[in-house]
mmCIF file of C-alpha atoms in Angstrom:
data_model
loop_
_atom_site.group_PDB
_atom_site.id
_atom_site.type_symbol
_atom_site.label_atom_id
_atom_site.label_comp_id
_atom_site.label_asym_id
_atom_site.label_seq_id
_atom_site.Cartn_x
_atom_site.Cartn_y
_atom_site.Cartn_z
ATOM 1 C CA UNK A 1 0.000 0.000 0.000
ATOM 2 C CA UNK A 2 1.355 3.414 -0.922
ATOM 3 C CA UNK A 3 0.998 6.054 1.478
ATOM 4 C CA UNK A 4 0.351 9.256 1.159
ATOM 5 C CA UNK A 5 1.064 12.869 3.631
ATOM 6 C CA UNK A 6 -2.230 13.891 5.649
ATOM 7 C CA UNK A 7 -1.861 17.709 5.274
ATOM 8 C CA UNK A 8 1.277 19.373 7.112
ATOM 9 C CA UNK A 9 0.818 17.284 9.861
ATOM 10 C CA UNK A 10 3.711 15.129 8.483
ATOM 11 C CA UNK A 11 2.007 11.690 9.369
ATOM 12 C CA UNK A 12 1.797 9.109 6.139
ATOM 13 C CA UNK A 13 -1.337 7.331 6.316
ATOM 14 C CA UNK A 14 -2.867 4.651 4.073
ATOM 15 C CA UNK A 15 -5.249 6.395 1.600
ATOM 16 C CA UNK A 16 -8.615 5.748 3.303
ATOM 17 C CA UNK A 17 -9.239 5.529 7.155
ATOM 18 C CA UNK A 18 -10.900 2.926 8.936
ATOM 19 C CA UNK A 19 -14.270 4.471 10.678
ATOM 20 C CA UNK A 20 -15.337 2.870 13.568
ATOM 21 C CA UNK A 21 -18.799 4.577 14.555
ATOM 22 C CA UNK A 22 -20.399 0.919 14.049
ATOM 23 C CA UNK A 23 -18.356 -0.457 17.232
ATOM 24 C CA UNK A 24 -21.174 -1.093 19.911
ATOM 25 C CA UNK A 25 -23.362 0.979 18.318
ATOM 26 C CA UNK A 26 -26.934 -0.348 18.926
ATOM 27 C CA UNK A 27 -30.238 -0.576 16.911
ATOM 28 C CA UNK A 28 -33.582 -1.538 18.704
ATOM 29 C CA UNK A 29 -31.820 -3.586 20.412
ATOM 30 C CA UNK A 30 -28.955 -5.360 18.251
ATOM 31 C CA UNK A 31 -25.313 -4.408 18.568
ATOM 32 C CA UNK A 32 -24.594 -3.405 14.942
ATOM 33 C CA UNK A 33 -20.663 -4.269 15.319
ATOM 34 C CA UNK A 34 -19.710 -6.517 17.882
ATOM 35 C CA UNK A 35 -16.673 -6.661 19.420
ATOM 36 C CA UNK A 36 -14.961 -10.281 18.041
ATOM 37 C CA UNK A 37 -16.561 -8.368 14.284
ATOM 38 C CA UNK A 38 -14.653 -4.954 15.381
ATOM 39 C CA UNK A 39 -11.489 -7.176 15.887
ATOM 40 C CA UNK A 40 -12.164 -9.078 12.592
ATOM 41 C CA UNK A 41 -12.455 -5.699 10.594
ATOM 42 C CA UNK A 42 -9.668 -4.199 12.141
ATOM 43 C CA UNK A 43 -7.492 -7.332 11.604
ATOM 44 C CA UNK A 44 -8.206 -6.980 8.036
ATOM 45 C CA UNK A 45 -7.602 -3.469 7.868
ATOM 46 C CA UNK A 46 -4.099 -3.933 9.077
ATOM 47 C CA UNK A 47 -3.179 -6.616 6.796
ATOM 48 C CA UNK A 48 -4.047 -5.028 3.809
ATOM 49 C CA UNK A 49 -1.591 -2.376 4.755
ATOM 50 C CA UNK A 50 -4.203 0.492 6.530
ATOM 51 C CA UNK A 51 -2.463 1.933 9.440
ATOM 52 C CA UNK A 52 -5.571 5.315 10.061
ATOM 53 C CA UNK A 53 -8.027 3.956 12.655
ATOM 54 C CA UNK A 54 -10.912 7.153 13.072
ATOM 55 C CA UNK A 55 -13.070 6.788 16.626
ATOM 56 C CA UNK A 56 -14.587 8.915 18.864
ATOM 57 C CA UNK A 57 -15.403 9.272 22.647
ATOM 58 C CA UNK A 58 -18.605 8.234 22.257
ATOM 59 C CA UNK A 59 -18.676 5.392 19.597
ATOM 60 C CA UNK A 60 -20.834 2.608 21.799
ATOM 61 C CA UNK A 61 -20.849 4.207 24.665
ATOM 62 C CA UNK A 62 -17.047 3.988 24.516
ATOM 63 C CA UNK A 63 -16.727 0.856 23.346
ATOM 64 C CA UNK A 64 -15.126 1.838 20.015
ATOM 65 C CA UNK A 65 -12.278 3.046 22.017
ATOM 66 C CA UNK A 66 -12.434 -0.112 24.289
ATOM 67 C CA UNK A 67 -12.389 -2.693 21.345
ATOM 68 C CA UNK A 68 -9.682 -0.623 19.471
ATOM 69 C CA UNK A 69 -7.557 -0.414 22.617
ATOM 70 C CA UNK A 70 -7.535 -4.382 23.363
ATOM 71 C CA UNK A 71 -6.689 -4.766 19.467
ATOM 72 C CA UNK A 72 -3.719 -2.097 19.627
ATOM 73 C CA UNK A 73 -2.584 -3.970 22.932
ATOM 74 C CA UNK A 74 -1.079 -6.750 20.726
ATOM 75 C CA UNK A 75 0.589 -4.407 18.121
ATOM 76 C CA UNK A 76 3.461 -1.781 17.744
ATOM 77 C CA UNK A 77 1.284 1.667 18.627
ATOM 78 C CA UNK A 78 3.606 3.168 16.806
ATOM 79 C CA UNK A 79 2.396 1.574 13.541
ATOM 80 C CA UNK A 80 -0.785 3.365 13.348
ATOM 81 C CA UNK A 81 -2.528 6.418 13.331
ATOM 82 C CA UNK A 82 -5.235 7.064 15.641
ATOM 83 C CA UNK A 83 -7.948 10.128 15.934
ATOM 84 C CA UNK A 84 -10.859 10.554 18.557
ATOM 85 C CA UNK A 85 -12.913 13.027 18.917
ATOM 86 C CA UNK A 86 -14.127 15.079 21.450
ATOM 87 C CA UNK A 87 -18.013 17.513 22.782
ATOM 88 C CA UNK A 88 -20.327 15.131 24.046
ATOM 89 C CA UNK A 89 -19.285 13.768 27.056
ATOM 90 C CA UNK A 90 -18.908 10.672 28.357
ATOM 91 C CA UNK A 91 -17.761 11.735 31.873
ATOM 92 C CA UNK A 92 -21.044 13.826 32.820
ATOM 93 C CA UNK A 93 -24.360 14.753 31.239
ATOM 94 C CA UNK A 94 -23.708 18.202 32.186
ATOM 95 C CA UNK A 95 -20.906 18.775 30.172
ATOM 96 C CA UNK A 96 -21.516 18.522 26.681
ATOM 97 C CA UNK A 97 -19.518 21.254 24.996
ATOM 98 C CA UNK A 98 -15.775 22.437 24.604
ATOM 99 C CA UNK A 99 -15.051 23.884 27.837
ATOM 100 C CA UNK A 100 -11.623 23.274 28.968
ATOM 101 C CA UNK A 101 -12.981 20.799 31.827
ATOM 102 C CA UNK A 102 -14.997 18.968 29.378
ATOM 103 C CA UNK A 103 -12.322 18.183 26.613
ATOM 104 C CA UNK A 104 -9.269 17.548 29.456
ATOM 105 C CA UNK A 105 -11.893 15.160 30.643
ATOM 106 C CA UNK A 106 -12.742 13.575 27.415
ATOM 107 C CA UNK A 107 -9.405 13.421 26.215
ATOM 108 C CA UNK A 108 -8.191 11.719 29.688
ATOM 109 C CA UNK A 109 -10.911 8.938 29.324
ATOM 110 C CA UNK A 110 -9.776 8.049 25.829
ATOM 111 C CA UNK A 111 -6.445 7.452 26.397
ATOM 112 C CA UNK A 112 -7.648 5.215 28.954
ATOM 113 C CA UNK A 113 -10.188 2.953 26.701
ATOM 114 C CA UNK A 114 -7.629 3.281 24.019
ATOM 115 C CA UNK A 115 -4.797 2.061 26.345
ATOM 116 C CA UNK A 116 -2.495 4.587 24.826
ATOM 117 C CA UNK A 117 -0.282 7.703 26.340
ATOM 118 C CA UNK A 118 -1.183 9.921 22.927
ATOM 119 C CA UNK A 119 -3.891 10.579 20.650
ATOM 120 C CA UNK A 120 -1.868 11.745 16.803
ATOM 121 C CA UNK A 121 -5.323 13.542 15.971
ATOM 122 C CA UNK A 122 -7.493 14.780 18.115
ATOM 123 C CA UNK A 123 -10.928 16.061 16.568
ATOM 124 C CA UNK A 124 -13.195 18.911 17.909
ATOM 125 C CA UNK A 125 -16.269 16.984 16.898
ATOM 126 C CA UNK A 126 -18.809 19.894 16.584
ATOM 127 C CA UNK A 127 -18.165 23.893 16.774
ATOM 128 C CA UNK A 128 -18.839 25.385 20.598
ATOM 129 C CA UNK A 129 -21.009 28.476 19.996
ATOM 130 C CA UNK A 130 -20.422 28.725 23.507
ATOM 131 C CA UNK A 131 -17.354 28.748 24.934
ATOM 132 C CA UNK A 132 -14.729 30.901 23.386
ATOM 133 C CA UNK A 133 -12.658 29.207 20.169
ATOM 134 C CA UNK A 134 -9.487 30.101 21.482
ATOM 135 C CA UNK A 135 -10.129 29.038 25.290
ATOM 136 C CA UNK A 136 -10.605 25.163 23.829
ATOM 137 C CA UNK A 137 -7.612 25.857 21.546
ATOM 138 C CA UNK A 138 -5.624 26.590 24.787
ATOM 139 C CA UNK A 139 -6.810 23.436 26.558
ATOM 140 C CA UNK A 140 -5.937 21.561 23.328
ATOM 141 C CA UNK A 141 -2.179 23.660 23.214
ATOM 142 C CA UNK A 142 -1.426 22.310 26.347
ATOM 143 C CA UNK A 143 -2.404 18.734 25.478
ATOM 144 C CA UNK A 144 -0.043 19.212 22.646
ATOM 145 C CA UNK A 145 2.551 20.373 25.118
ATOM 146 C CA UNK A 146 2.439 17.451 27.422
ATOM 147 C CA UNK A 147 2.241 14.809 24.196
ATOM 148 C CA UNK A 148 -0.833 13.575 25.391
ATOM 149 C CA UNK A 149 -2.361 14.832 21.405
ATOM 150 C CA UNK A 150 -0.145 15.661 18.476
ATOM 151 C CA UNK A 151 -2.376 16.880 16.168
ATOM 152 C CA UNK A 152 -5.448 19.414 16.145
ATOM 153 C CA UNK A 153 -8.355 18.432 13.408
ATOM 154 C CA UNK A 154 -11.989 19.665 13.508
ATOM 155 C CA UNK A 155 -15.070 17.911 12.017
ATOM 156 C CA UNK A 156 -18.929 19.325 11.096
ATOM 157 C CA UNK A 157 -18.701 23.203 11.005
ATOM 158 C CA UNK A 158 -19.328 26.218 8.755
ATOM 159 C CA UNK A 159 -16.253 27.457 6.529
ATOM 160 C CA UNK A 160 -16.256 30.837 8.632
ATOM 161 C CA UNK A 161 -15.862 29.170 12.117
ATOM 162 C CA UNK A 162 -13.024 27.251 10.592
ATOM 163 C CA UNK A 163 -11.494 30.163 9.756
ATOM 164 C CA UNK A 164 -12.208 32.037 13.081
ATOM 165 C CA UNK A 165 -10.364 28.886 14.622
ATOM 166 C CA UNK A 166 -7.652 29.075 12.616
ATOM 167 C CA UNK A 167 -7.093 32.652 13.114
ATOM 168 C CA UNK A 168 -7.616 32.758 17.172
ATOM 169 C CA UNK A 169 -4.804 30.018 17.049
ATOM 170 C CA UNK A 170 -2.763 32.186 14.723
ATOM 171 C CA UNK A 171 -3.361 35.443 17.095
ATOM 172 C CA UNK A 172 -2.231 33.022 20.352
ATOM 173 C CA UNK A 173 0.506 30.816 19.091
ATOM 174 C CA UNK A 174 -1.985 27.858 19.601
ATOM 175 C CA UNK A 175 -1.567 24.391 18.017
ATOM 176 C CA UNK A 176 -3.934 25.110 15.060
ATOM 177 C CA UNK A 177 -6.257 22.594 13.254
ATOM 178 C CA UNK A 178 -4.341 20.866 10.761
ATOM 179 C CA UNK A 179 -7.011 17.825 9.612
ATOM 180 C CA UNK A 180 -11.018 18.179 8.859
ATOM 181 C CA UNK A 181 -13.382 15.692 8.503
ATOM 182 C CA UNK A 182 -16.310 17.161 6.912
ATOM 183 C CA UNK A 183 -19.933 15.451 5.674
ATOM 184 C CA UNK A 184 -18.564 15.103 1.461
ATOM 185 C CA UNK A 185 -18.791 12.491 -0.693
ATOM 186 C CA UNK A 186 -19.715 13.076 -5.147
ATOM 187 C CA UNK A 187 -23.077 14.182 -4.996
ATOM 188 C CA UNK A 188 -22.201 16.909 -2.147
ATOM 189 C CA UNK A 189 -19.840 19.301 -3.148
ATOM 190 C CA UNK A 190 -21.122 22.885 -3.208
ATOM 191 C CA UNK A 191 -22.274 22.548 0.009
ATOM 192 C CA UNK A 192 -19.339 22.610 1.486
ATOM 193 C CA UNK A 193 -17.370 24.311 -0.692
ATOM 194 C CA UNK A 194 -16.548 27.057 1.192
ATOM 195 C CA UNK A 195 -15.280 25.027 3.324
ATOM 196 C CA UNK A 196 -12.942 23.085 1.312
ATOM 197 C CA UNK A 197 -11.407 26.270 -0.279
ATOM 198 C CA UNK A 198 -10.412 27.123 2.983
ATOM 199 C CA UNK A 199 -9.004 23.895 3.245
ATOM 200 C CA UNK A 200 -7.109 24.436 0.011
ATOM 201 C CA UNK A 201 -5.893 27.579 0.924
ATOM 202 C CA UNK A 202 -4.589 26.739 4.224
ATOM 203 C CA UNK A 203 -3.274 23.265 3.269
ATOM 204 C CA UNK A 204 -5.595 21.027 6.005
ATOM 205 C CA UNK A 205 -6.028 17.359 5.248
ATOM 206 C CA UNK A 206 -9.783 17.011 4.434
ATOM 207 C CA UNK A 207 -11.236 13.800 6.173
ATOM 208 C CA UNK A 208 -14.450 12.970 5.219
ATOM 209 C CA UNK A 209 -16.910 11.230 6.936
ATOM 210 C CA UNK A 210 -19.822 9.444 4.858
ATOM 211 C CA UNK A 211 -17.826 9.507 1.527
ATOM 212 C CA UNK A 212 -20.454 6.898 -0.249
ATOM 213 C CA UNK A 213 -23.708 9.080 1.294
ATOM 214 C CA UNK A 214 -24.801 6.680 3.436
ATOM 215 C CA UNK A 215 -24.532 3.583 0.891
ATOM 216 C CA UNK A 216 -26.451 5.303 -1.490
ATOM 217 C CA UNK A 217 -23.115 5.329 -3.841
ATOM 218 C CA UNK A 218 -22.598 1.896 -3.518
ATOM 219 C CA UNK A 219 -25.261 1.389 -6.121
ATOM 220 C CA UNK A 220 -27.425 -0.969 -3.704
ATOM 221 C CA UNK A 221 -30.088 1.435 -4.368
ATOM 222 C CA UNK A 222 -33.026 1.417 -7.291
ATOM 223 C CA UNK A 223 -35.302 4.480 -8.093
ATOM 224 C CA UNK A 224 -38.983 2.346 -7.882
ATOM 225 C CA UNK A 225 -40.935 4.665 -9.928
ATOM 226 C CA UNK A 226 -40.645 8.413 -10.635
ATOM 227 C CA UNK A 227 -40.089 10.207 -7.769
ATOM 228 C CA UNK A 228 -37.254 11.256 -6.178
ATOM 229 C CA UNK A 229 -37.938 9.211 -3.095
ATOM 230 C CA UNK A 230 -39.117 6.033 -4.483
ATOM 231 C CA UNK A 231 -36.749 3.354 -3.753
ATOM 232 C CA UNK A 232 -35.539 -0.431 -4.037
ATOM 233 C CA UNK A 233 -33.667 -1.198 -0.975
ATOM 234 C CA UNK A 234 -31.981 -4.222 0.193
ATOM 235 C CA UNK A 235 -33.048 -5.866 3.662
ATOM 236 C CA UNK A 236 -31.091 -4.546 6.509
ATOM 237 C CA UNK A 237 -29.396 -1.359 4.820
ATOM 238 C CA UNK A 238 -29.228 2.258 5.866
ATOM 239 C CA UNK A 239 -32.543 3.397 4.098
ATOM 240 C CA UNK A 240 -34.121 0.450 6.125
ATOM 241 C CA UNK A 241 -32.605 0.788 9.190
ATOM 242 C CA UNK A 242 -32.081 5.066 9.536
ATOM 243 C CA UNK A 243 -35.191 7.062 9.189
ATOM 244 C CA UNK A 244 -33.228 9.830 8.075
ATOM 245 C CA UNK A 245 -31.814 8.327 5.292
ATOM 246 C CA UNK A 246 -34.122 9.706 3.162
ATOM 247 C CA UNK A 247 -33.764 13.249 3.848
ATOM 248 C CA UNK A 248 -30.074 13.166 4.537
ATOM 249 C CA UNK A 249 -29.390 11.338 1.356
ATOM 250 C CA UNK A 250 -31.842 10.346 -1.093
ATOM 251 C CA UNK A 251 -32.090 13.909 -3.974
ATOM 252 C CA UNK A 252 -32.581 14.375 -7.781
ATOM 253 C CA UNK A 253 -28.477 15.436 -7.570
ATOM 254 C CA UNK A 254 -27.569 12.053 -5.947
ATOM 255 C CA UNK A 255 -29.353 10.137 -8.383
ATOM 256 C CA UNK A 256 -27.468 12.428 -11.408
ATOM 257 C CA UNK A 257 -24.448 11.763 -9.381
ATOM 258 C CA UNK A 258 -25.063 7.597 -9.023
ATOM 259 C CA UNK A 259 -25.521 7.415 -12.697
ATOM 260 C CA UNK A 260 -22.723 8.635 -13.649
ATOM 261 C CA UNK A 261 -20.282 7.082 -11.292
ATOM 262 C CA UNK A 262 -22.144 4.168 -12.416
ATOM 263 C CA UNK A 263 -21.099 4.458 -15.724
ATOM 264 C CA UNK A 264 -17.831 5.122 -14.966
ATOM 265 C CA UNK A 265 -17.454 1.894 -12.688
ATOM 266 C CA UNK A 266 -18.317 -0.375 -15.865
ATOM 267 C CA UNK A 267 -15.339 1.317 -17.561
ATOM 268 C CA UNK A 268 -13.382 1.267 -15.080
ATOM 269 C CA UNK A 269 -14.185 -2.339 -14.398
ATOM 270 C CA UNK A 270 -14.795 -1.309 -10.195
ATOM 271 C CA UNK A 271 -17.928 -1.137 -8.253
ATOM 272 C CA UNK A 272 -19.831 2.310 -7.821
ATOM 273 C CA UNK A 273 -18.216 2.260 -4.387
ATOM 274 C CA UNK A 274 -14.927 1.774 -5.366
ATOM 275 C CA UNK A 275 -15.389 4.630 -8.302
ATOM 276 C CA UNK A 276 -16.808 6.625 -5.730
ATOM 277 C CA UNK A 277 -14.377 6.617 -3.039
ATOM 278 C CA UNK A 278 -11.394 7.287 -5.684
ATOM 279 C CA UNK A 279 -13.152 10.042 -6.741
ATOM 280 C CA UNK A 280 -12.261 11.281 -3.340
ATOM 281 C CA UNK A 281 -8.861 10.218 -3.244
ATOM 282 C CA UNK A 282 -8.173 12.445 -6.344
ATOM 283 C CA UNK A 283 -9.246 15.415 -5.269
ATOM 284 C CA UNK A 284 -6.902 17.760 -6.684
ATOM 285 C CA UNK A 285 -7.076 20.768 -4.203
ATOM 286 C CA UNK A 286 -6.153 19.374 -0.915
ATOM 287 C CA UNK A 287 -4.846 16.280 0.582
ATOM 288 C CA UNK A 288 -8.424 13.712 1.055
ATOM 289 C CA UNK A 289 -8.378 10.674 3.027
ATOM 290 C CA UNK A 290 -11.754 9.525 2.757
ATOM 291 C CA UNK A 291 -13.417 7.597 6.282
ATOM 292 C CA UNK A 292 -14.947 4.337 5.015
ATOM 293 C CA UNK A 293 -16.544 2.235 7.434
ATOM 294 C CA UNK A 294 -18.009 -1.441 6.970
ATOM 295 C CA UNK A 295 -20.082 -4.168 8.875
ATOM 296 C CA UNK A 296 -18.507 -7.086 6.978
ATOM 297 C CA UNK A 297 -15.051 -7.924 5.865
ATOM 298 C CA UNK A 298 -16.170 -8.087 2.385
ATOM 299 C CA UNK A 299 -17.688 -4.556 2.265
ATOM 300 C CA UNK A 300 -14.326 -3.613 3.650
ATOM 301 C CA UNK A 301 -12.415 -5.423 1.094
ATOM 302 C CA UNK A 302 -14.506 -3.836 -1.565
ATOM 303 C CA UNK A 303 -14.136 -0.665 -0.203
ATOM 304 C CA UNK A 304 -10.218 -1.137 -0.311
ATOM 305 C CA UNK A 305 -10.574 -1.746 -3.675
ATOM 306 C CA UNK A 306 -10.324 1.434 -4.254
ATOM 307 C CA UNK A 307 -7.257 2.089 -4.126
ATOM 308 C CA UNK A 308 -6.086 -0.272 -7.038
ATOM 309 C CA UNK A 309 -8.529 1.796 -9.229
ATOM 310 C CA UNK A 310 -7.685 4.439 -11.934
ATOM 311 C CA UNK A 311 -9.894 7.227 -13.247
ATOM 312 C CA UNK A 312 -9.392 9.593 -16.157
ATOM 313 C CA UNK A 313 -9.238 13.423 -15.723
ATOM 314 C CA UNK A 314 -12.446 13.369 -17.881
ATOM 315 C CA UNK A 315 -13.966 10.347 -15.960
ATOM 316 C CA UNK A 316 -13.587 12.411 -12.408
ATOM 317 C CA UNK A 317 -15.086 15.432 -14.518
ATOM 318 C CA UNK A 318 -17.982 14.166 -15.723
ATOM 319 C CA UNK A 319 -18.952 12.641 -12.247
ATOM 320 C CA UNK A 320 -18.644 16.174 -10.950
ATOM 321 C CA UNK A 321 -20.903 17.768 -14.227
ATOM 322 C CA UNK A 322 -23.823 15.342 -12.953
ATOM 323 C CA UNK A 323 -24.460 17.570 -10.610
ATOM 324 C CA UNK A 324 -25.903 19.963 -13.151
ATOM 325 C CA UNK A 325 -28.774 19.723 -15.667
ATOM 326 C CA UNK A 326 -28.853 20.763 -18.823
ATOM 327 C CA UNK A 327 -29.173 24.405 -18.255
ATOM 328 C CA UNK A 328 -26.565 24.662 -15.941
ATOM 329 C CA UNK A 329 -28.297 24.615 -12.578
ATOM 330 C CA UNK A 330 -27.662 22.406 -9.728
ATOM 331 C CA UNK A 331 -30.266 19.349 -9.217
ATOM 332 C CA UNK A 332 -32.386 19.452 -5.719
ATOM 333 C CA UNK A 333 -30.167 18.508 -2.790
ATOM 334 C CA UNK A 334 -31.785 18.145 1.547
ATOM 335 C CA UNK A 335 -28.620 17.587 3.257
#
């Protein structure tokens, strides 16, 4: 597996990370990644060369962080990459923000699950309206200080409160965010586009979480009639099993998009997933490690796919033109 540079942080990581929201999470009832599955996954990860491992405080209750801690027990830490994530709390119901008691506290109790001394990225996982930007970036400076976190990334935000944090840790001489890991994927783009040029500009590693929309770019998914929202899906998937699927997902643009990537994966000889996710991984603007996660070792193994894939300049153009009809407007998005 070739590596590739995650921003300026310096780090190589394999091209896509391993997402582990699935660990313990449950659904009416039923534990949607177990932990002998998490340990499968992660074993198969590892062998196929992937070394970036993406969790957060609150995966299962912390039992993300627990299963990924037992599995790193038996390795070389050094070997991989890890990134939590820290707001909601997992220490106290009160304290669900950035406040400097919160995240010292969150940051403490996943070193513990995680059995390790450092985190190498440690994600703000949502924007505190709350509590000053550059009070969490000094709790976070010192973390960096005492090598207990070694690199600064941010998740779901708008482009200007990225910027705002990057400039209060400018101002300070904070650690400043280096990584994001944004909602993006093919058929969601100019949504956060401000966001990405800023990315650009400043030279973060761009992270995203749900690069195949949910498993709607997988191709699993039929249009049933002619509506946007009339679907064919597949026992047990997302659209089955999320009630938000729909809305978060499901648009005229990401059926545009899903043609055409479809198209491209029958010239490519690949799967819409695997077109998909290199579409990603060529970004030209900015360094993208797309999050892919998976409840079977197959779906990983497709998913990893990915990287043996090639597409053409006008290939990765003509997935981003579906976005646009005929006249030059963009198709209906929700998310």
């Amino acid at each position: 597996m070739e590596y590739r540079r995650l921003g300026e942080t310096g780090l190589q990581v394999s091209p896509l990370c391993f997402g582990t929201w699935r660990f313990g999470k449950e659904h009416e009832g039923t534990v949607e990644t177990g932990r002998e599955e998490a340990h499968e996954l992660l074993d198969a990860f590892a062998e196929r060369g992937g070394n970036f491992v993406d969790t957060a405080n609150g995966y299962g209750g912390g039992d993300s962080e627990r299963w990924i801690g037992e599995w790193l027990a038996d390795r070389d830490r050094e070997d991989f990459v890890i990134a939590s994530k820290c707001y909601w709390s997992t220490v106290s119901r009160f304290q669900e923000n950035l406040s400097r008691k919160n995240v010292r506290a969150e940051v403490e109790g996943s070193l513990d699950r995680l059995g390790t001394d450092y985190l190498d990225i440690l994600y703000l996982h949502r924007f505190d309206d709350d509590t000053p930007i550059e009070r969490t970036l000094r709790t976070v400076d010192d973390l960096v200080s005492e090598g207990k976190v070694h690199h600064v990334g941010i998740s779901t935000c708008d482009a200007w409160k990225l910027t705002k944090g990057l400039w209060k840790a400018d101002v300070n001489n904070y650690e400043a965010f280096s990584v994001t890991q944004p909602l993006f994927h093919a058929a969601y783009y100019e949504d956060v586009a401000e966001y990405l040029d800023v990315c650009a500009d400043q030279d973060l590693a761009v992270c995203p979480y749900s690069p195949l929309a949910g498993g709607f770019l997988t191709g699993k998914y039929e249009r049933a009639g002619d509506g946007t929202y009339d679907l064919d899906a597949p026992e047990d998937t997302r659209a089955e099993l999320d009630d938000r699927f729909l809305d978060f997902y499901v648009s005229e643009r990401g059926w545009h998009v899903l043609d055409a990537v479809r198209e491209v994966a029958d010239e490519v000889d690949a799967t819409p997933a695997q077109v998909a996710l290199r579409w990603l991984m060529d970004q030209p603007d900015f360094d993208c490690v797309p999050i892919v996660g998976a409840r079977t070792v197959d779906q990983l193994e497709e998913n990893l796919g990915a990287l043996d894939v090639e597409i053409s300049d006008e290939q990765f153009d003509r997935i981003f033109e579906a976005r646009y009809d005929e006249d030059g407007s963009l198709y209906q998005t929700n998310a």
